Coordinates of C-alpha atoms and ligand atoms in Angstrom, one line a residue:
Chain A
X1089 CA -39.6 -0.9 30.4
X1090 CA -36.8 0.8 31.9
X1091 CA -36.4 4.5 33.1
X1092 CA -33.9 5.2 30.4
X1093 CA -36.2 4.4 27.5
X1094 CA -36.6 7.5 25.5
X1095 CA -40.2 9.0 25.4
X1096 CA -41.9 8.7 22.0
X1097 CA -45.0 10.8 22.8
X1098 CA -45.2 13.5 25.4
X1099 CA -48.3 15.8 26.2
X1100 CA -47.1 18.2 28.8
X1101 CA -49.6 20.4 30.7
X1102 CA -52.3 20.3 28.1
X1103 CA -55.5 22.5 28.6
X1104 CA -58.3 22.9 26.2
X1105 CA -61.7 24.7 26.2
X1106 CA -64.4 24.6 23.7
X1107 CA -67.1 27.4 23.3
X1108 CA -70.5 26.1 24.3
X1109 CA -73.5 28.4 24.1
X1110 CA -71.0 31.2 23.9
X1111 CA -69.3 30.4 27.2
X1112 CA -65.9 28.6 27.4
X1113 CA -66.4 25.0 28.4
X1114 CA -63.3 23.4 29.7
X1115 CA -62.5 19.9 28.4
X1116 CA -59.1 19.2 29.6
X1117 CA -57.2 20.8 32.8
X1118 CA -53.5 20.4 32.6
X1119 CA -53.2 16.8 31.5
X1120 CA -49.8 15.4 31.2
X1121 CA -49.4 12.0 29.5
X1122 CA -46.0 10.2 28.4
X1123 CA -45.6 7.0 26.3
X1124 CA -42.2 5.6 26.2
X1125 CA -40.6 3.7 23.4
X1126 CA -42.4 0.3 22.8
X1127 CA -45.0 1.2 25.8
X1128 CA -48.7 0.3 25.4
X1129 CA -50.3 3.2 27.6
X1130 CA -54.0 3.4 27.9
X1131 CA -56.2 6.3 28.7
X1132 CA -59.2 5.5 30.9
X1133 CA -62.0 8.0 31.5
X1134 CA -65.7 8.4 31.4
X1135 CA -67.6 9.2 28.4
X1136 CA -67.1 12.8 27.2
X1137 CA -64.1 13.5 29.5
X1138 CA -62.0 14.6 26.5
X1139 CA -60.1 11.5 25.4
X1140 CA -60.7 12.1 21.8
X1141 CA -60.0 15.8 22.0
X1142 CA -56.6 14.6 23.4
X1143 CA -56.0 12.6 20.3
X1144 CA -57.2 15.4 17.9
X1145 CA -54.5 17.7 19.8
X1146 CA -51.9 14.9 19.4
X1147 CA -52.7 14.6 15.9
X1148 CA -52.4 18.2 15.2
X1149 CA -55.8 18.7 14.3
X1150 CA -56.5 21.1 17.0
X1151 CA -54.3 23.5 19.1
X1152 CA -54.2 23.4 22.8
X1153 CA -55.0 26.5 24.8
X1154 CA -51.9 25.4 26.9
X1155 CA -49.1 23.0 27.1
X1156 CA -47.1 21.3 24.4
X1157 CA -47.1 18.2 22.3
X1158 CA -43.6 16.4 21.7
X1159 CA -43.4 13.4 19.4
X1160 CA -40.1 11.7 19.0
X1161 CA -38.5 14.1 21.4
X1162 CA -39.3 17.0 19.1
X1163 CA -41.8 19.8 19.5
X1164 CA -45.0 18.8 17.5
X1165 CA -47.8 21.0 18.9
X1166 CA -50.3 21.5 15.9
X1167 CA -48.0 19.4 13.5
X1168 CA -50.1 16.9 11.6
X1169 CA -49.0 13.7 9.9
X1170 CA -46.6 12.3 12.8
X1171 CA -48.8 9.6 14.2
X1172 CA -50.6 6.6 13.2
X1173 CA -54.4 6.5 13.9
X1174 CA -56.9 3.9 14.3
X1175 CA -60.5 5.6 14.7
X1176 CA -63.5 4.2 16.5
X1177 CA -65.3 3.3 13.4
X1178 CA -63.1 1.4 11.0
X1179 CA -63.2 4.4 8.4
X1180 CA -62.1 2.4 5.6
X1181 CA -62.9 3.9 2.0
X1182 CA -65.6 2.1 0.3
X1183 CA -64.2 2.7 -3.4
X1184 CA -60.7 1.2 -2.4
X1185 CA -60.0 -2.4 -2.1
X1186 CA -58.8 -3.6 1.3
X1187 CA -55.1 -3.7 0.3
X1188 CA -55.8 -0.5 -1.4
X1189 CA -57.0 1.3 1.7
X1190 CA -53.9 0.4 3.5
X1191 CA -51.6 1.4 0.6
X1192 CA -53.4 4.8 0.3
X1193 CA -52.8 5.5 4.0
X1194 CA -49.0 4.7 3.6
X1195 CA -48.8 6.6 0.6
X1196 CA -49.9 9.6 2.3
X1197 CA -47.3 9.0 4.7
X1198 CA -44.7 9.1 2.1
X1199 CA -44.2 5.4 1.3
X1200 CA -43.8 4.8 -2.5
X1201 CA -47.1 3.2 -4.2
X1202 CA -45.3 -0.2 -5.2
X1203 CA -43.8 -0.5 -1.8
X1204 CA -47.0 0.4 -0.1
X1205 CA -49.1 -2.1 -2.0
X1206 CA -46.6 -5.1 -1.5
X1207 CA -46.3 -4.2 2.3
X1208 CA -50.1 -4.2 2.6
X1209 CA -50.3 -7.6 0.9
X1210 CA -47.7 -9.2 2.8
X1211 CA -49.1 -8.2 6.0
X1212 CA -52.8 -8.9 5.2
X1213 CA -51.5 -12.5 4.4
X1214 CA -49.8 -12.7 7.6
X1215 CA -52.9 -11.8 9.6
X1216 CA -54.8 -14.4 7.4
X1217 CA -56.7 -11.8 5.5
X1218 CA -54.9 -12.4 2.2
X1219 CA -58.2 -13.9 0.6
X1220 CA -59.9 -10.5 1.0
X1221 CA -57.0 -8.1 0.0
X1222 CA -58.7 -7.4 -3.5
X1223 CA -62.1 -7.1 -2.0
X1224 CA -64.0 -3.9 -1.0
X1225 CA -64.4 -3.2 2.6
X1226 CA -68.2 -3.5 2.3
X1227 CA -68.2 -7.2 2.2
X1228 CA -66.1 -7.6 5.4
X1229 CA -67.5 -8.2 8.9
X1230 CA -67.1 -5.6 11.5
X1231 CA -64.3 -7.6 13.1
X1232 CA -62.3 -7.9 9.9
X1233 CA -62.9 -4.1 9.3
X1234 CA -61.2 -3.4 12.7
X1235 CA -58.2 -5.7 11.9
X1236 CA -57.6 -4.0 8.6
X1237 CA -58.0 -0.6 10.3
X1238 CA -55.5 -1.8 12.9
X1239 CA -53.1 -2.9 10.4
X1240 CA -53.4 0.3 8.6
X1241 CA -52.3 2.1 11.7
X1242 CA -49.7 -0.4 12.5
X1243 CA -48.0 -0.1 9.1
X1244 CA -47.8 3.9 9.1
X1245 CA -44.0 4.5 9.3
X1246 CA -44.6 6.9 12.3
X1247 CA -43.4 6.7 16.0
X1248 CA -46.5 6.6 17.6
X1249 CA -50.0 4.8 17.1
X1250 CA -53.2 6.3 18.7
X1251 CA -56.1 3.8 18.9
X1252 CA -59.4 5.6 20.0
X1253 CA -61.8 2.9 21.3
X1254 CA -61.2 0.7 18.4
X1255 CA -63.4 -2.0 19.8
X1256 CA -66.3 0.0 21.2
X1257 CA -68.7 -0.8 18.3
X1258 CA -68.1 -4.5 18.4
X1259 CA -70.0 -7.2 20.3
X1260 CA -68.8 -8.7 23.5
X1261 CA -67.4 -11.8 22.0
X1262 CA -65.9 -10.3 19.0
X1263 CA -64.3 -7.7 21.3
X1264 CA -62.6 -10.2 23.6
X1265 CA -61.3 -12.1 20.4
X1266 CA -60.0 -8.8 19.0
X1267 CA -58.3 -7.8 22.2
X1268 CA -56.3 -11.1 22.2
X1269 CA -55.5 -10.6 18.4
X1270 CA -54.3 -7.1 19.2
X1271 CA -52.2 -8.4 22.0
X1272 CA -50.5 -10.9 19.9
X1273 CA -49.9 -8.4 17.0
X1274 CA -48.7 -5.8 19.2
X1275 CA -46.3 -8.1 21.2
X1276 CA -44.6 -9.0 18.0
X1277 CA -43.9 -5.6 16.9
X1278 CA -43.9 -3.6 20.1
X1279 CA -44.7 -0.2 18.7
X1280 CA -45.4 2.8 21.1
X1281 CA -49.3 2.9 21.6
X1282 CA -51.5 5.1 23.0
X1283 CA -54.8 3.5 23.7
X1284 CA -58.4 4.8 24.7
X1285 CA -61.1 3.0 26.2
X1286 CA -64.1 2.9 28.6
X1287 CA -63.4 -0.5 29.8
X1288 CA -61.4 -1.3 32.7
X1289 CA -60.8 -4.9 31.9
X1290 CA -59.7 -4.1 28.3
X1291 CA -57.2 -1.4 29.9
X1292 CA -55.9 -4.0 32.3
X1293 CA -55.5 -6.8 29.8
X1294 CA -53.5 -4.7 27.3
X1295 CA -51.7 -2.1 28.9
X1296 CA -48.3 -1.4 30.4
X1297 CA -49.5 1.9 32.0
X1298 CA -52.8 3.3 32.5
X1299 CA -53.9 6.9 32.9
X1300 CA -57.1 7.4 34.9
X1301 CA -58.9 10.7 33.7
X1302 CA -61.7 12.3 35.6
X1303 CA -64.9 13.5 34.1
X1304 CA -64.8 16.9 32.1
X1305 CA -62.7 19.0 32.5
X1306 CA -60.3 16.0 32.5
X1307 CA -57.6 15.7 34.9
X1308 CA -55.2 12.8 35.5
X1309 CA -56.6 10.9 38.6
X1310 CA -53.9 8.4 38.8
X1311 CA -51.1 6.6 36.9
X1312 CA -51.0 2.9 37.6
X1313 CA -48.3 0.6 36.3
X1314 CA -49.9 -2.7 35.3
X1315 CA -47.7 -5.4 37.2
X1316 CA -48.6 -8.4 34.8
X1317 CA -45.9 -9.8 32.7
X1318 CA -45.3 -10.0 28.8
X1319 CA -46.4 -11.9 26.8
X1320 CA -49.5 -11.4 28.6
X1321 CA -51.8 -14.6 29.3
X1322 CA -55.1 -14.8 27.9
X1323 CA -56.4 -15.4 31.2
X1324 CA -54.8 -12.4 33.5
X1325 CA -58.3 -11.6 34.4
X1326 CA -58.2 -14.7 36.7
X1327 CA -55.4 -13.3 38.6
X1328 CA -56.4 -11.9 42.1
X1329 CA -54.5 -8.6 41.4
X1330 CA -56.5 -8.0 38.5
X1331 CA -59.8 -8.0 40.2
X1332 CA -57.9 -5.9 43.0
X1333 CA -56.8 -3.2 40.4
X1334 CA -60.2 -3.3 38.7
X1335 CA -61.9 -2.6 42.1
X1336 CA -59.5 0.2 42.7
X1337 CA -60.0 2.0 39.4
X1338 CA -63.9 1.5 39.6
X1339 CA -63.8 3.2 43.0
X1340 CA -61.6 5.9 41.5
X1341 CA -64.1 6.6 38.7
X1342 CA -67.0 6.5 40.9
X1343 CA -65.6 9.1 43.3
X1344 CA -64.6 10.9 40.2
X1345 CA -62.0 12.6 42.5
X1346 CA -58.3 12.5 42.8
X1347 CA -56.7 10.6 45.9
X1348 CA -53.2 11.1 44.4
X1349 CA -53.1 14.9 44.7
Chain B
X252 CA -87.0 -4.2 -7.0
X253 CA -83.7 -3.2 -8.7
X254 CA -82.9 -7.1 -9.6
X255 CA -85.9 -7.7 -11.6
X256 CA -84.9 -8.4 -15.3
X257 CA -85.0 -5.3 -17.3
X258 CA -88.2 -6.3 -19.3
X259 CA -90.1 -6.8 -16.2
X260 CA -89.2 -3.2 -15.2
X261 CA -90.0 -1.9 -18.7
X262 CA -93.1 -3.4 -19.6
X263 CA -95.5 -1.0 -17.4
X264 CA -94.3 2.1 -18.9
X265 CA -94.2 0.5 -22.5
X266 CA -97.9 -0.6 -22.1
X267 CA -98.9 2.8 -20.8
X268 CA -97.1 4.2 -23.9
X269 CA -98.7 1.9 -26.3
X270 CA -102.2 2.8 -24.8
X271 CA -101.6 6.3 -25.2
X272 CA -100.6 5.9 -28.8
X273 CA -103.9 3.9 -29.3
X274 CA -106.1 6.6 -27.8
X275 CA -104.5 9.3 -30.0
X276 CA -104.9 7.3 -32.9
X277 CA -108.5 6.5 -32.1
X278 CA -109.1 10.2 -31.4
X279 CA -107.8 11.3 -34.6
X280 CA -110.1 9.0 -36.4
X281 CA -113.2 9.4 -34.3
X282 CA -113.2 13.2 -34.3
X283 CA -111.6 13.5 -37.9
X284 CA -109.0 15.6 -36.7
X285 CA -107.3 17.7 -39.4
X286 CA -103.8 16.3 -39.9
X287 CA -102.6 19.8 -40.3
X288 CA -103.5 20.5 -36.7
X289 CA -102.9 17.1 -35.1
X290 CA -101.4 14.2 -37.2
X291 CA -102.1 10.7 -36.0
X292 CA -99.2 8.4 -34.9
X293 CA -99.6 6.4 -38.1
X294 CA -99.2 9.5 -40.3
X295 CA -96.1 10.5 -38.2
X296 CA -94.7 7.0 -38.5
X297 CA -95.2 6.9 -42.3
X298 CA -93.6 10.4 -42.6
X299 CA -90.6 9.3 -40.5
X300 CA -90.1 6.3 -42.4
X301 CA -90.2 8.2 -45.8
X302 CA -87.6 10.7 -44.4
X303 CA -85.5 8.4 -42.5
X304 CA -82.2 8.9 -44.3
X305 CA -82.5 12.5 -44.0
X306 CA -83.7 12.3 -40.3
X307 CA -80.6 10.1 -39.7
X308 CA -78.2 12.7 -41.3
X309 CA -79.6 15.5 -39.3
X310 CA -79.9 13.4 -36.0
X311 CA -76.2 12.4 -36.3
X312 CA -75.3 16.3 -36.6
X313 CA -77.2 17.0 -33.4
X314 CA -75.7 14.0 -31.5
X315 CA -72.5 15.3 -32.4
X316 CA -72.9 18.9 -31.4
X317 CA -74.7 17.7 -28.1
X318 CA -71.8 15.5 -27.2
X319 CA -69.2 18.1 -27.9
X320 CA -71.4 20.3 -25.5
X321 CA -71.6 17.5 -22.9
X322 CA -67.6 17.1 -23.1
X323 CA -67.1 20.9 -22.7
X324 CA -69.7 21.4 -20.1
X325 CA -68.4 18.4 -18.1
X326 CA -64.8 19.8 -18.2
X327 CA -65.7 23.2 -17.4
X328 CA -68.1 22.1 -14.4
X329 CA -65.5 20.0 -12.9
X330 CA -62.6 22.4 -13.2
X331 CA -64.9 25.1 -11.8
X332 CA -66.3 23.1 -8.9
X333 CA -62.9 22.0 -7.8
X334 CA -61.4 25.4 -8.1
X335 CA -64.4 26.9 -6.0
X336 CA -64.0 24.1 -3.3
X337 CA -60.3 24.5 -3.0
X338 CA -60.7 28.4 -2.9
X339 CA -63.6 29.2 -0.6
X340 CA -62.9 32.9 -0.8
X341 CA -63.2 32.9 -4.6
X342 CA -66.4 31.0 -4.5
X343 CA -68.4 33.8 -2.6
X344 CA -67.1 36.2 -5.2
X345 CA -67.8 34.1 -8.2
X346 CA -71.0 32.4 -7.1
X347 CA -73.5 35.2 -7.9
X348 CA -72.1 35.7 -11.4
X349 CA -72.3 32.1 -12.2
X350 CA -76.0 31.6 -11.0
X351 CA -76.8 35.0 -12.8
X352 CA -75.2 33.4 -16.0
X353 CA -78.0 30.8 -16.0
X354 CA -80.9 33.2 -15.9
X355 CA -80.0 34.7 -19.3
X356 CA -82.5 33.5 -21.7
X357 CA -81.2 31.3 -24.3
X358 CA -83.2 33.2 -27.1
X359 CA -81.3 36.4 -26.2
X360 CA -77.7 34.5 -25.5
X361 CA -77.8 32.6 -28.8
X362 CA -78.4 35.5 -31.2
X363 CA -75.8 37.6 -29.2
X364 CA -73.1 34.9 -29.6
X365 CA -73.9 34.7 -33.3
X366 CA -73.2 38.5 -33.6
X367 CA -69.8 38.1 -31.6
X368 CA -68.5 35.0 -33.2
X369 CA -70.2 34.5 -36.3
X370 CA -72.1 31.7 -37.7
X371 CA -69.7 28.8 -37.4
X372 CA -69.3 26.2 -34.7
X373 CA -67.8 28.3 -32.2
X374 CA -71.0 30.3 -30.9
X375 CA -72.7 27.0 -30.5
X376 CA -70.0 25.5 -28.5
X377 CA -70.0 28.4 -26.3
X378 CA -73.7 28.2 -25.9
X379 CA -73.6 24.6 -25.1
X380 CA -70.7 25.1 -22.6
X381 CA -72.6 27.9 -20.8
X382 CA -75.8 25.6 -20.3
X383 CA -73.8 22.5 -19.6
X384 CA -71.3 23.4 -16.8
X385 CA -73.7 24.6 -14.4
X386 CA -75.7 21.3 -13.3
X387 CA -72.3 19.8 -13.0
X388 CA -70.5 22.4 -11.2
X389 CA -73.3 23.1 -8.9
X390 CA -74.0 19.3 -7.8
X391 CA -70.4 18.4 -7.9
X392 CA -69.6 21.5 -5.6
X393 CA -72.3 20.5 -3.1
X394 CA -71.0 16.9 -3.3
X395 CA -67.2 17.9 -2.5
X396 CA -68.4 19.5 0.8
X397 CA -70.4 16.4 2.0
X398 CA -67.8 13.6 2.3
X399 CA -68.1 11.5 5.4
X400 CA -66.8 13.4 8.3
X401 CA -65.3 10.3 10.0
X402 CA -63.2 9.8 6.9
X403 CA -62.4 13.5 6.7
X404 CA -61.2 13.3 10.4
X405 CA -59.2 10.2 9.5
X406 CA -57.4 11.8 6.8
X407 CA -56.8 14.9 8.8
X408 CA -55.3 12.8 11.6
X409 CA -52.8 11.1 9.5
X410 CA -51.8 14.5 7.9
X411 CA -53.2 14.1 4.3
X412 CA -52.9 17.3 2.3
X413 CA -55.9 19.1 0.7
X414 CA -54.9 17.8 -2.4
X415 CA -54.7 14.2 -1.1
X416 CA -58.0 14.7 0.7
X417 CA -59.6 15.8 -2.6
X418 CA -58.2 12.8 -4.5
X419 CA -58.9 10.1 -2.2
X420 CA -61.9 11.1 -0.4
X421 CA -63.9 14.2 -1.7
X422 CA -63.8 13.3 -5.5
X423 CA -64.8 9.7 -5.1
X424 CA -67.3 10.6 -2.6
X425 CA -68.9 13.0 -4.7
X426 CA -69.2 11.0 -8.0
X427 CA -72.9 10.2 -7.3
X428 CA -73.4 14.1 -7.2
X429 CA -71.3 14.6 -10.3
X430 CA -73.5 12.1 -12.1
X431 CA -77.0 13.5 -11.1
X432 CA -75.4 16.8 -12.7
X433 CA -74.2 15.1 -15.8
X434 CA -77.8 13.3 -16.4
X435 CA -79.3 17.1 -16.4
X436 CA -76.5 18.4 -18.5
X437 CA -77.0 15.7 -21.1
X438 CA -80.6 16.4 -21.7
X439 CA -80.2 19.9 -21.7
X440 CA -77.2 19.6 -24.0
X441 CA -79.7 18.1 -26.6
X442 CA -82.4 20.7 -26.3
X443 CA -79.8 23.5 -26.5
X444 CA -78.1 22.0 -29.5
X445 CA -81.5 21.9 -31.3
X446 CA -81.9 25.7 -30.3
X447 CA -78.5 26.6 -31.4
X448 CA -79.2 24.8 -35.0
X449 CA -82.6 26.5 -35.0
X450 CA -80.7 30.0 -34.8
X451 CA -78.2 29.2 -37.7
X452 CA -77.1 26.0 -39.1
X453 CA -77.6 23.8 -42.1
X454 CA -77.5 20.8 -40.3
X455 CA -79.2 19.2 -37.3
X456 CA -82.5 18.0 -36.1
X457 CA -83.2 21.6 -34.8
X458 CA -82.6 22.8 -38.5
X459 CA -84.9 20.2 -39.8
X460 CA -87.3 21.2 -37.2
X461 CA -87.6 24.8 -38.4
X462 CA -87.6 23.7 -42.1
X463 CA -90.6 21.6 -41.6
X464 CA -92.5 24.3 -39.7
X465 CA -92.0 26.7 -42.4
X466 CA -93.3 24.2 -45.0
X467 CA -96.2 23.5 -42.7
X468 CA -95.4 19.6 -42.5
X469 CA -96.8 19.2 -38.8
X470 CA -96.3 15.5 -39.1
X471 CA -92.7 15.8 -39.8
X472 CA -92.5 18.4 -36.9
X473 CA -93.9 15.8 -34.7
X474 CA -91.5 13.2 -36.0
X475 CA -88.5 15.6 -35.2
X476 CA -89.8 16.2 -31.7
X477 CA -89.9 12.4 -31.2
X478 CA -86.4 12.1 -32.5
X479 CA -85.3 14.8 -29.9
X480 CA -87.0 13.1 -27.1
X481 CA -85.5 9.7 -28.2
X482 CA -82.1 11.3 -28.3
X483 CA -82.5 12.6 -24.8
X484 CA -83.7 9.5 -23.4
X485 CA -81.0 7.6 -24.9
X486 CA -78.2 10.0 -23.7
X487 CA -79.7 9.9 -20.3
X488 CA -79.6 6.1 -20.2
X489 CA -76.0 6.2 -21.3
X490 CA -75.1 8.5 -18.4
X491 CA -77.0 6.2 -15.9
X492 CA -75.2 3.2 -17.3
X493 CA -71.9 5.1 -16.8
X494 CA -72.8 5.9 -13.4
X495 CA -73.3 2.4 -12.4
X496 CA -69.9 1.5 -13.7
X497 CA -68.1 4.5 -12.2
X498 CA -69.6 4.0 -8.7
X499 CA -68.7 0.1 -8.7
X500 CA -68.6 0.1 -4.9
X501 CA -72.3 0.8 -4.4
X502 CA -73.0 -2.7 -5.8
X503 CA -70.4 -4.3 -3.3
X504 CA -72.6 -3.4 -0.3
X505 CA -72.4 -0.3 2.2
X506 CA -68.8 0.0 3.3
X507 CA -67.5 2.2 6.1
X508 CA -70.8 2.3 7.9
X509 CA -70.1 -0.7 10.2
X510 CA -68.0 -0.6 13.0
Ligands
ATP2651 N1 -65.5 20.8 18.2 C1 -66.1 20.8 19.4 N2 -66.7 21.9 19.9 C2 -67.5 22.0 21.1 N3 -67.3 20.9 21.9 C3 -66.5 19.9 21.7 C4 -66.1 19.7 20.5 N4 -65.4 18.6 20.4 C5 -65.7 17.9 21.5 N5 -66.4 18.9 22.5 C6 -66.8 18.4 23.8 O1 -65.7 18.1 24.5 C7 -66.0 17.0 25.3 C8 -65.1 15.8 25.2 O2 -65.2 15.1 24.2 P1 -64.5 14.2 23.4 O3 -65.0 13.6 22.2 O4 -63.1 14.3 23.6 O5 -64.9 12.9 24.6 P2 -64.4 11.6 24.8 O6 -63.8 11.3 26.0 O7 -63.8 10.9 23.7 O8 -65.8 10.9 24.8 P3 -66.2 9.4 24.2 O9 -65.6 8.4 25.3 O10 -67.7 9.3 24.5 O11 -65.8 9.3 23.1 C9 -67.4 16.5 25.1 O12 -68.3 17.3 26.1 C10 -67.9 17.2 23.6 O13 -69.1 17.7 23.8
MG2652 MG1 -64.0 9.7 22.1

């Protein structure tokens, strides 16, 4: 990732408040985040710090009070349909087949139906899920549903993928397995990713860069460049630097205060 | 429960029905009830057997009328629900009128429609549509607004239009609501068709009913009522069966709920 690589997603000086009991409640306080082309960037922050809110602003579902969203170098504040999105719950449509779910999302993004279905089937086969392409999502396990949901986000012809705690609902074992799977899939395709998680290990295992957010109102406490090489080893967590970084971030979140100001 | 064979689910109500008929028959014999007051089930059955071809003819007429009414009511109900869903501003203006339309008694509305549109098929179809659209429209309208918020949020995030959201999420998600409305419409349609025939027709089980009442053939009146009830049950069953086919994913397990 060189300094010349263009930014795919820029959130510049974003602030946002909600009304709570009639009083304004500030969720985001001047947050700036940038994702370069082909970069895997993670937002790490305590629960309720406004990470999902930041995604809703990126997706154009809500408007910031201050600040600007830029996608692919163009102003995109409040504009919908510019990102691929993988929500916390798999959110597959029960009345469509697995392939149909992916194809429907692609169609909404403007891909012709035939092409969408063909590409859904081809990619399902590539990740070893061709056997369930014609099934309804209800028969899939939680982990399989998440793979489908990821593929759906990956195939969207969009500049940026936003993944909101995609593995939070999975058990620990499946979660580790899914992280490794995601890592392999992503390293093959190198899309620009903005990823949200609570888990420090998950952030260090997957990302190029990490933004550590404070509790609400969220500010960026620190920006960390993850030093481990790509393709990333499955056992990076054994690296002494991994433990050191983890301790740093933990301390940062505990103090809940910026040392970088 | 749902996996029991049909006959095992059907026998308790069937046995209850048989017991009821037996008691009725016994009561008629024991108290020597006048057949012009309350005919026994046996008398009714005999009369129905005798009149079978005629009843068949009239029943077919009613079925045809009721089904036309269901078709029109369903179409009007779906169109109205979708329109009011997409235009919330219109919804608040129109809703009171729609609800009020359901409070005009059939016995007032029927004759008025006859005065306005003559004695042909038109006033009957209008009456049936007016009665039939409401259950469909109102339950569908409720269903369209109740699609899963997670799926709604997902579609918003990927930039789906209002129309796409309706087509991919809201409409399929509200099919169970549509069908509960349809089941009510179907049974209303049969009774409304009978009322319409009673008001003015030369065919239909409603017409037959009035004829027999005027001739004091109480056993035939009971026979007609039995036919109407059976027709209602049959159409209700048909709607329930269509529902199972249309909402195929329910059988495939509960999706979208697991993480
Ligand atoms: N529509 C809304 N109206 C009012 N308050 C809201 C709204 N959406 C979110 N909030 C509040 O904003 C804060 C941040 O919410 P958000 O969902 O962005 O947190 P999060 O960082 O994603 O948390 P988690 O990690 O638990 O998912 C919360 O306190 C929440 O109650
Ligand atoms: Mg969240």
